[in-house]
Amino acid sequence: MKILIVGATGTLGTAVRRELEQSHEIITAGRRGADVTVDMSEPESIIAMYDAVGKVDAVICTAGQAYFGPLQELTPERNEIAVLGKLKGQINLVLLGLDHVNDQGSFTLTTGIIMDSPIVGGISSAMAGGAIKAFVQSAAIEMPRGIRINNVSPNVLEESMDTYGPYFPGFEPIPARRAALAFRKSVEGAQTGQTYTVY
């Protein structure tokens, strides 16, 4: 398969690329250091990415920024980071990418454990994740040409504990390579409308 990974240079994206590149053709996309440059917060940038890449069999997104901080410091402007990046960015990858995905292809988006298991300071990211989960469930019943759509909801990653560890007290982190298996399941499997939670 020809697979486009958006966010392929990040911690999770790197693990997903390594998991899939053994048996598939991978095209990477991201803000920097990838085959194709894309800014998910800009629809025009997403369109340009798809025009550059051409037809693919699967699109994976492991990108999506969000503000972490307490509710009383969550301003509309800070919340907009997750709205534009994690939420609208991922949804626009689907809406603008439908014509670029081959018949029987797939989209796999990324949500996160905190949409189901809240943490202090994670409101904005959890909001975006919950909306993505609902979008995936709803879009699955209307996807054309046998295209499937799922999302992966990973626990906090071992590799990210230096940055996010203080936000996840009592959580047992998982290695990124374990989370990557769920993306493989989504791409190579047959299910649609699913949330693959990786504890």
mmCIF file of N, CA and C in Angstrom, residues 44-95:
data_model
loop_
_atom_site.group_PDB
_atom_site.id
_atom_site.type_symbol
_atom_site.label_atom_id
_atom_site.label_comp_id
_atom_site.label_asym_id
_atom_site.label_seq_id
_atom_site.Cartn_x
_atom_site.Cartn_y
_atom_site.Cartn_z
ATOM 1 N N GLU A 44 -5.624 25.262 2.846
ATOM 2 C CA GLU A 44 -4.888 25.402 1.587
ATOM 3 C C GLU A 44 -3.615 24.572 1.592
ATOM 4 N N SER A 45 -2.988 24.460 2.754
ATOM 5 C CA SER A 45 -1.774 23.656 2.886
ATOM 6 C C SER A 45 -2.090 22.171 2.749
ATOM 7 N N ILE A 46 -3.219 21.756 3.279
ATOM 8 C CA ILE A 46 -3.647 20.355 3.154
ATOM 9 C C ILE A 46 -3.928 20.024 1.688
ATOM 10 N N ILE A 47 -4.606 20.933 1.003
ATOM 11 C CA ILE A 47 -4.900 20.720 -0.425
ATOM 12 C C ILE A 47 -3.603 20.602 -1.216
ATOM 13 N N ALA A 48 -2.652 21.479 -0.945
ATOM 14 C CA ALA A 48 -1.372 21.450 -1.652
ATOM 15 C C ALA A 48 -0.630 20.138 -1.375
ATOM 16 N N MET A 49 -0.720 19.638 -0.150
ATOM 17 C CA MET A 49 -0.078 18.361 0.202
ATOM 18 C C MET A 49 -0.663 17.226 -0.629
ATOM 19 N N TYR A 50 -1.984 17.154 -0.675
ATOM 20 C CA TYR A 50 -2.620 16.083 -1.446
ATOM 21 C C TYR A 50 -2.300 16.192 -2.934
ATOM 22 N N ASP A 51 -2.258 17.413 -3.458
ATOM 23 C CA ASP A 51 -1.913 17.604 -4.870
ATOM 24 C C ASP A 51 -0.495 17.110 -5.152
ATOM 25 N N ALA A 52 0.408 17.330 -4.194
ATOM 26 C CA ALA A 52 1.801 16.912 -4.368
ATOM 27 C C ALA A 52 1.959 15.401 -4.260
ATOM 28 N N VAL A 53 1.165 14.784 -3.408
ATOM 29 C CA VAL A 53 1.308 13.351 -3.128
ATOM 30 C C VAL A 53 0.580 12.486 -4.147
ATOM 31 N N GLY A 54 -0.571 12.932 -4.618
ATOM 32 C CA GLY A 54 -1.378 12.125 -5.531
ATOM 33 C C GLY A 54 -2.211 11.104 -4.781
ATOM 34 N N LYS A 55 -2.617 10.054 -5.474
ATOM 35 C CA LYS A 55 -3.494 9.035 -4.881
ATOM 36 C C LYS A 55 -2.738 8.177 -3.876
ATOM 37 N N VAL A 56 -3.411 7.858 -2.771
ATOM 38 C CA VAL A 56 -2.834 6.975 -1.757
ATOM 39 C C VAL A 56 -3.875 5.946 -1.331
ATOM 40 N N ASP A 57 -3.400 4.913 -0.659
ATOM 41 C CA ASP A 57 -4.307 3.875 -0.160
ATOM 42 C C ASP A 57 -4.736 4.118 1.280
ATOM 43 N N ALA A 58 -3.933 4.865 2.015
ATOM 44 C CA ALA A 58 -4.266 5.144 3.411
ATOM 45 C C ALA A 58 -3.661 6.463 3.845
ATOM 46 N N VAL A 59 -4.387 7.158 4.716
ATOM 47 C CA VAL A 59 -3.896 8.384 5.334
ATOM 48 C C VAL A 59 -3.924 8.172 6.846
ATOM 49 N N ILE A 60 -2.794 8.433 7.482
ATOM 50 C CA ILE A 60 -2.679 8.346 8.933
ATOM 51 C C ILE A 60 -2.304 9.717 9.460
ATOM 52 N N CYS A 61 -2.947 10.147 10.539
ATOM 53 C CA CYS A 61 -2.553 11.390 11.184
ATOM 54 C C CYS A 61 -2.157 11.124 12.622
ATOM 55 N N THR A 62 -0.914 11.459 12.957
ATOM 56 C CA THR A 62 -0.438 11.371 14.339
ATOM 57 C C THR A 62 -0.084 12.756 14.864
ATOM 58 N N ALA A 63 -0.519 13.791 14.166
ATOM 59 C CA ALA A 63 -0.212 15.170 14.537
ATOM 60 C C ALA A 63 -1.437 15.830 15.150
ATOM 61 N N GLY A 64 -1.225 16.997 15.732
ATOM 62 C CA GLY A 64 -2.335 17.760 16.282
ATOM 63 C C GLY A 64 -1.958 18.417 17.591
ATOM 64 N N GLN A 65 -1.761 19.708 17.551
ATOM 65 C CA GLN A 65 -1.346 20.437 18.742
ATOM 66 C C GLN A 65 -2.522 20.722 19.662
ATOM 67 N N ALA A 66 -2.222 20.875 20.950
ATOM 68 C CA ALA A 66 -3.235 21.267 21.931
ATOM 69 C C ALA A 66 -2.547 21.942 23.111
ATOM 70 N N TYR A 67 -3.258 22.867 23.735
ATOM 71 C CA TYR A 67 -2.743 23.544 24.921
ATOM 72 C C TYR A 67 -3.001 22.691 26.152
ATOM 73 N N PHE A 68 -1.988 22.538 27.003
ATOM 74 C CA PHE A 68 -2.140 21.859 28.285
ATOM 75 C C PHE A 68 -2.003 22.896 29.393
ATOM 76 N N GLY A 69 -2.988 22.929 30.277
ATOM 77 C CA GLY A 69 -2.966 23.868 31.396
ATOM 78 C C GLY A 69 -4.310 23.857 32.099
ATOM 79 N N PRO A 70 -4.384 24.427 33.290
ATOM 80 C CA PRO A 70 -5.622 24.391 34.082
ATOM 81 C C PRO A 70 -6.756 25.178 33.449
ATOM 82 N N LEU A 71 -7.971 24.806 33.819
ATOM 83 C CA LEU A 71 -9.175 25.429 33.264
ATOM 84 C C LEU A 71 -9.159 26.949 33.407
ATOM 85 N N GLN A 72 -8.736 27.440 34.553
ATOM 86 C CA GLN A 72 -8.777 28.878 34.792
ATOM 87 C C GLN A 72 -7.777 29.653 33.943
ATOM 88 N N GLU A 73 -6.856 28.935 33.306
ATOM 89 C CA GLU A 73 -5.916 29.584 32.395
ATOM 90 C C GLU A 73 -6.221 29.262 30.922
ATOM 91 N N LEU A 74 -7.308 28.530 30.709
ATOM 92 C CA LEU A 74 -7.681 28.142 29.343
ATOM 93 C C LEU A 74 -8.525 29.243 28.717
ATOM 94 N N THR A 75 -7.872 30.109 27.980
ATOM 95 C CA THR A 75 -8.563 31.201 27.288
ATOM 96 C C THR A 75 -9.095 30.701 25.937
ATOM 97 N N PRO A 76 -10.027 31.437 25.326
ATOM 98 C CA PRO A 76 -10.479 31.057 23.988
ATOM 99 C C PRO A 76 -9.319 30.936 22.996
ATOM 100 N N GLU A 77 -8.320 31.807 23.139
ATOM 101 C CA GLU A 77 -7.182 31.767 22.213
ATOM 102 C C GLU A 77 -6.363 30.493 22.408
ATOM 103 N N ARG A 78 -6.133 30.110 23.648
ATOM 104 C CA ARG A 78 -5.382 28.884 23.916
ATOM 105 C C ARG A 78 -6.170 27.653 23.501
ATOM 106 N N ASN A 79 -7.477 27.681 23.694
ATOM 107 C CA ASN A 79 -8.305 26.547 23.282
ATOM 108 C C ASN A 79 -8.304 26.388 21.766
ATOM 109 N N GLU A 80 -8.160 27.508 21.079
ATOM 110 C CA GLU A 80 -8.174 27.493 19.610
ATOM 111 C C GLU A 80 -7.010 26.686 19.038
ATOM 112 N N ILE A 81 -5.929 26.520 19.816
ATOM 113 C CA ILE A 81 -4.789 25.716 19.352
ATOM 114 C C ILE A 81 -5.257 24.303 19.043
ATOM 115 N N ALA A 82 -6.027 23.700 19.949
ATOM 116 C CA ALA A 82 -6.541 22.342 19.730
ATOM 117 C C ALA A 82 -7.645 22.320 18.680
ATOM 118 N N VAL A 83 -8.470 23.364 18.662
ATOM 119 C CA VAL A 83 -9.558 23.423 17.681
ATOM 120 C C VAL A 83 -9.002 23.436 16.260
ATOM 121 N N LEU A 84 -8.001 24.284 16.033
ATOM 122 C CA LEU A 84 -7.426 24.406 14.690
ATOM 123 C C LEU A 84 -6.544 23.230 14.323
ATOM 124 N N GLY A 85 -5.731 22.758 15.279
ATOM 125 C CA GLY A 85 -4.757 21.709 14.976
ATOM 126 C C GLY A 85 -5.318 20.313 15.099
ATOM 127 N N LYS A 86 -5.615 19.923 16.327
ATOM 128 C CA LYS A 86 -6.024 18.539 16.575
ATOM 129 C C LYS A 86 -7.408 18.229 16.007
ATOM 130 N N LEU A 87 -8.353 19.172 16.138
ATOM 131 C CA LEU A 87 -9.736 18.906 15.723
ATOM 132 C C LEU A 87 -9.979 19.208 14.241
ATOM 133 N N LYS A 88 -9.986 20.488 13.886
ATOM 134 C CA LYS A 88 -10.272 20.849 12.499
ATOM 135 C C LYS A 88 -9.210 20.323 11.553
ATOM 136 N N GLY A 89 -7.948 20.314 12.003
ATOM 137 C CA GLY A 89 -6.876 19.820 11.145
ATOM 138 C C GLY A 89 -7.099 18.383 10.724
ATOM 139 N N GLN A 90 -7.425 17.517 11.681
ATOM 140 C CA GLN A 90 -7.636 16.106 11.347
ATOM 141 C C GLN A 90 -8.907 15.901 10.515
ATOM 142 N N ILE A 91 -9.972 16.608 10.869
ATOM 143 C CA ILE A 91 -11.211 16.482 10.105
ATOM 144 C C ILE A 91 -11.005 16.963 8.672
ATOM 145 N N ASN A 92 -10.271 18.056 8.517
ATOM 146 C CA ASN A 92 -10.019 18.562 7.158
ATOM 147 C C ASN A 92 -9.151 17.609 6.341
ATOM 148 N N LEU A 93 -8.279 16.860 7.013
ATOM 149 C CA LEU A 93 -7.511 15.834 6.295
ATOM 150 C C LEU A 93 -8.448 14.833 5.627
ATOM 151 N N VAL A 94 -9.549 14.538 6.297
ATOM 152 C CA VAL A 94 -10.532 13.606 5.735
ATOM 153 C C VAL A 94 -11.376 14.285 4.666
ATOM 154 N N LEU A 95 -11.963 15.427 4.997
ATOM 155 C CA LEU A 95 -12.862 16.106 4.068
ATOM 156 C C LEU A 95 -12.164 16.469 2.758
#
